[in-house]
Coordinates of C-alpha atoms in Angstrom, one line a residue:
Chain A
M136 CA 0.0 0.0 0.0
P137 CA 2.0 3.0 -1.2
Q138 CA 1.7 6.1 0.9
G139 CA 1.2 8.4 -2.1
K140 CA 4.7 10.0 -1.8
P141 CA 6.9 9.3 -4.8
S142 CA 10.6 8.9 -3.9
H143 CA 11.5 11.7 -6.2
V144 CA 9.9 14.0 -8.7
P145 CA 10.9 13.1 -12.2
D146 CA 12.3 15.7 -14.6
D147 CA 10.1 14.6 -17.5
G148 CA 8.3 17.9 -18.3
L149 CA 5.0 16.5 -17.2
T150 CA 2.6 18.0 -14.6
T151 CA 1.4 15.8 -11.7
R152 CA -2.0 15.8 -13.4
Q153 CA -0.5 14.5 -16.7
R154 CA 1.5 11.9 -14.8
R155 CA -1.6 10.8 -13.0
A156 CA -3.3 10.2 -16.3
R157 CA -0.5 8.2 -17.8
P158 CA -1.5 4.9 -19.2
L159 CA -0.2 1.9 -17.2
L160 CA 1.0 -1.5 -18.3
I161 CA 0.6 -3.7 -15.3
V162 CA 1.9 -7.3 -15.0
H163 CA 0.9 -9.8 -12.3
T164 CA 3.3 -12.8 -12.5
G165 CA 4.8 -15.4 -10.2
V166 CA 3.7 -18.9 -9.0
G167 CA 1.5 -17.7 -6.1
K168 CA -2.2 -17.2 -6.0
G169 CA -3.9 -13.9 -6.7
K170 CA -2.6 -12.8 -10.1
S171 CA -5.9 -13.0 -11.9
T172 CA -8.0 -12.3 -8.9
A173 CA -6.1 -9.0 -8.3
A174 CA -6.6 -8.1 -12.0
F175 CA -10.3 -8.7 -11.8
G176 CA -10.4 -6.7 -8.5
L177 CA -8.7 -3.8 -10.4
A178 CA -11.4 -4.2 -13.1
T179 CA -14.2 -3.7 -10.6
R180 CA -12.4 -0.5 -9.4
A181 CA -12.2 0.7 -13.0
W182 CA -15.8 -0.2 -13.5
A183 CA -16.7 2.0 -10.5
Q184 CA -15.0 4.9 -12.2
G185 CA -17.2 4.4 -15.2
W186 CA -14.5 3.1 -17.5
E187 CA -15.1 0.8 -20.4
I188 CA -13.5 -2.5 -19.8
G189 CA -12.4 -5.3 -22.2
V190 CA -11.5 -8.7 -20.7
F191 CA -9.6 -11.1 -22.9
Q192 CA -9.7 -14.6 -21.5
F193 CA -6.7 -16.7 -22.5
V194 CA -7.4 -19.3 -19.8
K195 CA -6.8 -23.0 -19.7
S196 CA -10.4 -24.3 -19.5
A197 CA -13.6 -22.7 -20.5
K198 CA -15.1 -23.3 -17.1
W199 CA -12.5 -21.0 -15.4
R200 CA -13.4 -17.5 -14.5
I201 CA -17.2 -18.2 -14.4
G202 CA -17.5 -16.3 -11.2
E203 CA -15.6 -13.3 -12.5
E204 CA -17.5 -13.3 -15.8
K205 CA -20.8 -13.4 -13.9
A206 CA -19.8 -10.6 -11.6
L207 CA -18.5 -8.3 -14.4
R208 CA -21.6 -9.0 -16.5
V209 CA -23.9 -8.0 -13.6
L210 CA -21.8 -4.9 -12.9
G211 CA -21.6 -4.0 -16.6
E212 CA -25.4 -4.3 -17.0
S213 CA -26.2 -2.4 -13.8
G214 CA -25.7 1.0 -15.5
E215 CA -23.9 2.2 -12.3
G216 CA -20.4 2.0 -13.8
G217 CA -18.6 1.3 -17.0
A218 CA -19.6 -1.2 -19.6
V219 CA -17.8 -4.6 -19.6
T220 CA -17.1 -6.7 -22.7
W221 CA -15.9 -10.2 -22.1
N222 CA -14.0 -11.5 -25.0
K223 CA -13.9 -15.3 -25.2
M224 CA -14.9 -16.0 -28.8
G225 CA -17.1 -18.9 -27.8
E226 CA -14.8 -21.7 -26.5
G227 CA -11.9 -19.8 -28.0
W228 CA -8.4 -19.5 -26.5
S229 CA -8.9 -22.2 -24.0
W230 CA -6.6 -24.9 -25.1
I231 CA -6.4 -27.5 -22.4
Q232 CA -8.9 -30.3 -22.1
R233 CA -10.7 -29.6 -25.3
P234 CA -10.4 -30.9 -28.8
G235 CA -8.0 -29.4 -31.4
T236 CA -4.4 -29.5 -32.3
E237 CA -1.7 -27.2 -31.0
A238 CA -1.8 -25.3 -34.3
D239 CA -5.5 -24.6 -33.7
H240 CA -4.9 -23.2 -30.3
A241 CA -2.0 -21.1 -31.5
A242 CA -4.2 -19.7 -34.2
D243 CA -7.0 -19.0 -31.7
A244 CA -4.5 -17.1 -29.5
A245 CA -3.1 -15.2 -32.5
E246 CA -6.6 -14.2 -33.4
G247 CA -7.2 -13.1 -29.9
W248 CA -4.1 -10.9 -29.9
A249 CA -5.1 -9.5 -33.4
Q250 CA -8.5 -8.4 -31.8
I251 CA -6.7 -6.7 -29.0
K252 CA -4.5 -4.8 -31.5
R253 CA -7.6 -3.7 -33.4
D254 CA -9.2 -2.5 -30.1
L255 CA -6.1 -0.7 -28.9
A256 CA -5.8 1.1 -32.3
V257 CA -9.3 2.6 -32.0
E258 CA -9.0 3.1 -28.2
R259 CA -12.0 0.9 -27.6
Y260 CA -11.5 0.4 -23.9
R261 CA -10.0 2.3 -21.0
L262 CA -8.9 -0.9 -19.2
Y263 CA -7.8 -4.2 -20.8
V264 CA -7.5 -7.4 -18.8
L265 CA -5.4 -9.9 -20.8
D266 CA -5.9 -12.9 -18.5
E267 CA -3.2 -15.6 -18.6
F268 CA -1.7 -13.9 -21.7
T269 CA 1.9 -14.8 -20.6
Y270 CA 1.3 -18.4 -21.8
P271 CA 0.7 -17.7 -25.6
M272 CA 3.7 -15.3 -25.4
K273 CA 5.8 -18.0 -23.8
W274 CA 4.8 -20.7 -26.2
G275 CA 5.5 -18.5 -29.3
W276 CA 1.8 -18.3 -30.3
V277 CA 2.1 -14.6 -30.4
D278 CA 5.2 -12.6 -31.2
V279 CA 6.7 -11.0 -28.0
E280 CA 8.3 -8.2 -29.9
D281 CA 5.0 -7.3 -31.6
V282 CA 3.2 -7.4 -28.2
V283 CA 5.8 -5.1 -26.5
R284 CA 6.0 -2.7 -29.5
T285 CA 2.2 -2.5 -29.8
L286 CA 1.7 -1.9 -26.0
R287 CA 4.6 0.7 -25.9
D288 CA 3.1 2.7 -28.8
R289 CA -0.6 2.4 -27.9
P290 CA -2.5 5.7 -28.3
G291 CA -4.5 7.6 -25.6
T292 CA -5.0 6.5 -22.0
Q293 CA -5.5 2.8 -22.2
H294 CA -4.4 0.8 -19.1
V295 CA -3.5 -2.9 -19.7
I296 CA -3.1 -5.7 -17.2
I297 CA -1.4 -8.9 -18.2
T298 CA -1.5 -12.0 -15.9
G299 CA 0.2 -15.3 -15.8
R300 CA 3.4 -17.1 -14.8
D301 CA 6.8 -16.8 -16.5
A302 CA 6.3 -13.3 -17.9
D303 CA 8.8 -12.6 -20.6
P304 CA 11.7 -10.2 -19.4
R305 CA 10.9 -7.9 -22.4
L306 CA 7.4 -7.5 -21.1
L307 CA 8.5 -6.8 -17.6
D308 CA 11.0 -4.3 -19.0
A309 CA 8.2 -2.5 -20.8
A310 CA 5.8 -2.6 -17.8
D311 CA 5.1 0.3 -15.4
L312 CA 4.0 -1.9 -12.5
V313 CA 5.0 -5.5 -11.8
T314 CA 3.9 -7.6 -8.9
D315 CA 5.3 -11.1 -8.3
M316 CA 2.7 -13.2 -6.4
T317 CA 5.0 -15.3 -4.3
K318 CA 3.7 -18.6 -2.9
V319 CA 4.4 -18.9 0.8
K320 CA 2.0 -21.6 1.7
H321 CA -0.8 -23.3 -0.3
P322 CA -3.4 -25.9 0.8
M323 CA -2.4 -28.2 -2.1
D324 CA 1.0 -28.6 -0.3
A325 CA -1.1 -30.2 2.4
G326 CA -2.9 -32.4 0.0
Q327 CA -6.0 -30.3 -0.5
K328 CA -7.6 -29.9 -3.9
G329 CA -9.2 -26.7 -5.3
Q330 CA -12.4 -25.4 -3.7
R331 CA -15.5 -23.9 -5.2
G332 CA -15.8 -20.2 -4.4
I333 CA -12.0 -20.1 -3.7
E334 CA -10.4 -21.4 -6.9
W335 CA -13.3 -20.7 -9.3
Chain B
M25 CA -2.2 -21.4 -11.0
P26 CA -2.2 -24.8 -9.3
Q27 CA -2.9 -27.7 -11.6
G28 CA -5.3 -29.4 -9.2
K29 CA -2.9 -32.2 -8.3
P30 CA -1.9 -32.2 -4.6
S31 CA 1.7 -33.2 -4.1
H32 CA 0.5 -36.0 -1.7
V33 CA -2.7 -37.3 -0.2
P34 CA -2.7 -36.6 3.5
D35 CA -3.4 -39.2 6.0
D36 CA -6.0 -37.1 7.9
G37 CA -9.0 -39.4 7.7
L38 CA -10.9 -36.9 5.5
T39 CA -12.5 -37.6 2.2
T40 CA -11.7 -35.4 -0.8
R41 CA -15.1 -33.9 -0.5
Q42 CA -14.5 -33.1 3.2
R43 CA -11.1 -31.6 2.4
R44 CA -12.7 -29.5 -0.4
A45 CA -15.1 -28.0 2.1
R46 CA -12.5 -27.3 4.7
P47 CA -12.6 -23.7 5.8
L48 CA -9.6 -21.7 4.7
L49 CA -7.7 -18.9 6.4
I50 CA -6.0 -16.9 3.6
V51 CA -3.4 -14.2 4.1
H52 CA -2.3 -11.7 1.5
T53 CA 0.8 -9.9 2.7
G54 CA 4.0 -8.3 1.4
V55 CA 4.8 -4.8 0.2
G56 CA 3.6 -5.2 -3.4
K57 CA 0.3 -4.2 -5.0
G58 CA -2.7 -6.6 -5.2
K59 CA -3.2 -7.8 -1.6
S60 CA -6.6 -6.2 -1.2
T61 CA -7.6 -6.3 -4.9
A62 CA -7.0 -10.0 -4.9
A63 CA -9.1 -10.4 -1.7
F64 CA -12.0 -8.4 -3.3
G65 CA -11.6 -10.5 -6.5
L66 CA -12.0 -13.6 -4.3
A67 CA -15.1 -12.0 -2.8
T68 CA -16.7 -11.6 -6.3
R69 CA -16.0 -15.3 -6.9
A70 CA -17.6 -16.2 -3.6
W71 CA -20.6 -13.9 -4.4
A72 CA -21.0 -15.8 -7.7
Q73 CA -21.3 -19.0 -5.7
G74 CA -24.2 -17.4 -3.7
W75 CA -22.2 -17.1 -0.5
E76 CA -22.9 -14.6 2.2
I77 CA -20.0 -12.2 2.4
G78 CA -18.9 -9.9 5.2
V79 CA -16.3 -7.2 4.5
F80 CA -14.6 -5.6 7.5
Q81 CA -12.8 -2.4 6.4
F82 CA -9.8 -1.6 8.6
V83 CA -8.3 0.9 6.1
K84 CA -6.3 4.0 6.5
S85 CA -8.7 6.5 5.0
A86 CA -12.5 6.5 4.6
K87 CA -12.2 7.3 0.9
W88 CA -10.3 4.1 0.2
R89 CA -12.1 1.1 -1.3
I90 CA -15.0 3.2 -2.6
G91 CA -14.8 1.3 -5.9
E92 CA -14.8 -2.1 -4.3
E93 CA -17.6 -1.0 -1.9
K94 CA -19.8 0.2 -4.8
A95 CA -19.1 -3.0 -6.8
L96 CA -20.0 -5.3 -4.0
R97 CA -23.1 -3.3 -3.1
V98 CA -24.3 -3.6 -6.7
L99 CA -23.5 -7.3 -6.8
G100 CA -25.1 -7.9 -3.4
E101 CA -28.3 -6.1 -4.4
S102 CA -28.6 -7.8 -7.8
G103 CA -30.0 -10.9 -6.3
E104 CA -27.9 -13.0 -8.7
G105 CA -25.4 -14.1 -6.1
G106 CA -24.8 -13.9 -2.3
A107 CA -25.6 -11.0 -0.1
V108 CA -22.8 -8.7 0.9
T109 CA -22.5 -6.7 4.1
W110 CA -19.9 -4.0 4.2
N111 CA -18.8 -3.3 7.8
K112 CA -17.3 0.1 8.3
M113 CA -19.2 1.5 11.3
G114 CA -19.6 4.9 9.8
E115 CA -16.1 6.4 9.7
G116 CA -15.0 3.7 12.0
W117 CA -11.6 1.9 11.9
S118 CA -10.0 4.5 9.6
W119 CA -7.4 6.1 11.7
I120 CA -5.2 8.2 9.5
Q121 CA -6.1 11.8 8.6
R122 CA -9.0 12.0 10.9
P123 CA -9.5 13.4 14.3
G124 CA -9.1 11.3 17.4
T125 CA -6.4 10.0 19.6
E126 CA -4.6 6.7 19.1
A127 CA -6.6 5.3 22.0
D128 CA -9.8 6.1 20.1
H129 CA -8.5 4.3 17.0
A130 CA -7.4 1.4 19.1
A131 CA -10.8 1.2 20.6
D132 CA -12.5 1.3 17.2
A133 CA -10.3 -1.5 15.9
A134 CA -11.0 -3.6 19.0
E135 CA -14.7 -3.1 18.6
G136 CA -14.3 -4.1 14.9
W137 CA -12.6 -7.3 16.0
A138 CA -15.3 -8.0 18.7
Q139 CA -17.9 -7.7 15.9
I140 CA -16.0 -10.3 13.8
K141 CA -15.9 -12.6 16.8
R142 CA -19.6 -12.3 17.3
D143 CA -20.3 -13.0 13.6
L144 CA -17.9 -16.0 13.5
A145 CA -19.6 -17.5 16.6
V146 CA -23.0 -17.5 14.9
E147 CA -21.6 -18.4 11.5
R148 CA -23.0 -15.3 10.0
Y149 CA -21.0 -15.3 6.7
R150 CA -19.4 -17.9 4.5
L151 CA -16.5 -15.5 3.6
Y152 CA -15.0 -12.8 5.7
V153 CA -12.7 -10.1 4.2
L154 CA -10.6 -8.5 7.0
D155 CA -9.1 -5.7 4.9
E156 CA -5.8 -4.3 6.3
F157 CA -6.4 -6.2 9.5
T158 CA -2.6 -6.9 9.9
Y159 CA -2.1 -3.3 11.1
P160 CA -4.3 -3.3 14.2
M161 CA -2.6 -6.7 15.0
K162 CA 0.8 -5.2 14.5
W163 CA 0.1 -2.1 16.6
G164 CA -1.3 -4.2 19.5
W165 CA -4.8 -2.8 19.1
V166 CA -6.1 -6.4 19.0
D167 CA -4.5 -9.4 20.7
V168 CA -2.8 -11.6 18.2
E169 CA -3.2 -14.7 20.3
D170 CA -6.9 -14.1 20.6
V171 CA -7.2 -13.6 16.8
V172 CA -5.3 -16.8 16.1
R173 CA -7.2 -18.8 18.7
T174 CA -10.5 -17.5 17.5
L175 CA -9.8 -18.2 13.9
R176 CA -8.4 -21.7 14.6
D177 CA -11.5 -22.6 16.6
R178 CA -14.1 -21.0 14.4
P179 CA -17.1 -23.3 13.8
G180 CA -18.5 -24.5 10.5
T181 CA -17.2 -23.6 7.0
Q182 CA -16.2 -20.0 7.3
H183 CA -13.5 -18.8 5.0
V184 CA -11.4 -15.8 6.2
I185 CA -9.1 -13.6 4.1
I186 CA -6.8 -11.1 5.9
T187 CA -4.8 -8.5 4.0
G188 CA -2.0 -6.1 4.9
R189 CA 1.8 -5.8 5.2
D190 CA 3.8 -7.3 8.0
A191 CA 1.6 -10.2 8.9
D192 CA 2.4 -11.6 12.3
P193 CA 4.3 -15.0 12.1
R194 CA 1.7 -16.6 14.4
L195 CA -1.0 -15.6 11.9
L196 CA 1.1 -17.0 9.0
D197 CA 1.6 -20.2 10.9
A198 CA -2.2 -20.6 11.4
A199 CA -3.0 -19.8 7.8
D200 CA -3.8 -22.4 5.1
L201 CA -2.8 -20.2 2.2
V202 CA -0.3 -17.3 2.2
T203 CA 0.7 -15.2 -0.7
D204 CA 3.4 -12.5 -0.5
M205 CA 2.8 -9.8 -3.0
T206 CA 6.3 -8.9 -3.9
K207 CA 7.0 -5.5 -5.5
V208 CA 9.1 -5.8 -8.6
K209 CA 8.4 -2.4 -10.2
H210 CA 6.0 0.4 -9.2
P211 CA 5.3 3.7 -11.0
M212 CA 5.9 5.6 -7.7
D213 CA 9.5 4.6 -8.1
A214 CA 9.5 6.7 -11.3
G215 CA 7.9 9.6 -9.5
Q216 CA 4.3 8.9 -10.4
K217 CA 1.5 9.4 -7.8
G218 CA -1.6 7.2 -7.4
Q219 CA -4.2 7.1 -10.2
R220 CA -7.9 7.1 -10.1
G221 CA -9.3 3.8 -11.3
I222 CA -6.0 2.1 -10.5
E223 CA -5.3 2.9 -6.8
W224 CA -8.9 3.6 -5.8

């Protein structure tokens, strides 16, 4: 919890107001819990500000994130905050435990990234959640240099959060805010399986 | 993101179903971002399961968490998930930048904890978010041994999430799941102040 006091004032020619409005690239990585949950928590905060939000679900199984999807749908439809668009392309981009070759999944992921590029170009959302996007980057399904260049050069004030383990060093270098969720203790170490309401 | 495969099956006499329903004590600590956001993200997941949720806000300033409070109010009132009770006791338990002596704030925090004990005893909620509760523990405003004993002995299936820096070792010892949010990079290091929609 930062105390709101920067350690120094940068000599970048920007006013505090301009610096406050600077678009952020945020990465939640590490092997601990909370990478995606914190990203969806940020999305609810952005929703409360009335921002348009785009979620891009690059998760392992289509049944993941059902709680988050339901919550953001209810929030988006309430009219009390920003609109929320949940981008999943049907079963798309969820490549484990479903039919299809690796080439199919790579093509799905590439199409997902192409959609994000189109949305960034027209400044469609104020906040983008690219959930588990580190994996298609790691597996070469999207080009890391293209991702980093596109995010660096994105127009306007579009915040982007990327979650997942094993974030590429080039992505971390480009990011403004990086948190590593470090596992200290997990019930699975004591033989416990995932729990409804906690894991999904 | 655990793969759902425990490293071993414990010899505790419980079935997998019983273990899945075991109440969890979760701690999000460390100096990085995402401790509270991940806790509120978990709360939306619990809401989607239809669970009753109690939030206990032990934050530094009353204007904090306004986005999360609004989101959980809208979700709770939607009737599509569980009910949400946001416990703040008016201005209560927010001890920085407001009038009052340290003794007042300590008494507020102690009363907050007394309320949590009463709720745990009657199993009022399925999920408790004790936001920034590590601070009153650290400052001696609540008794750590009492907290740990009460949480260890709580009845039923009540999940508890505690957030904040500098979690007491006795709390970590009692916890089932601990994540340390480790700061890798933060915009304030580059002289940037907090941003609306991101920090609050």
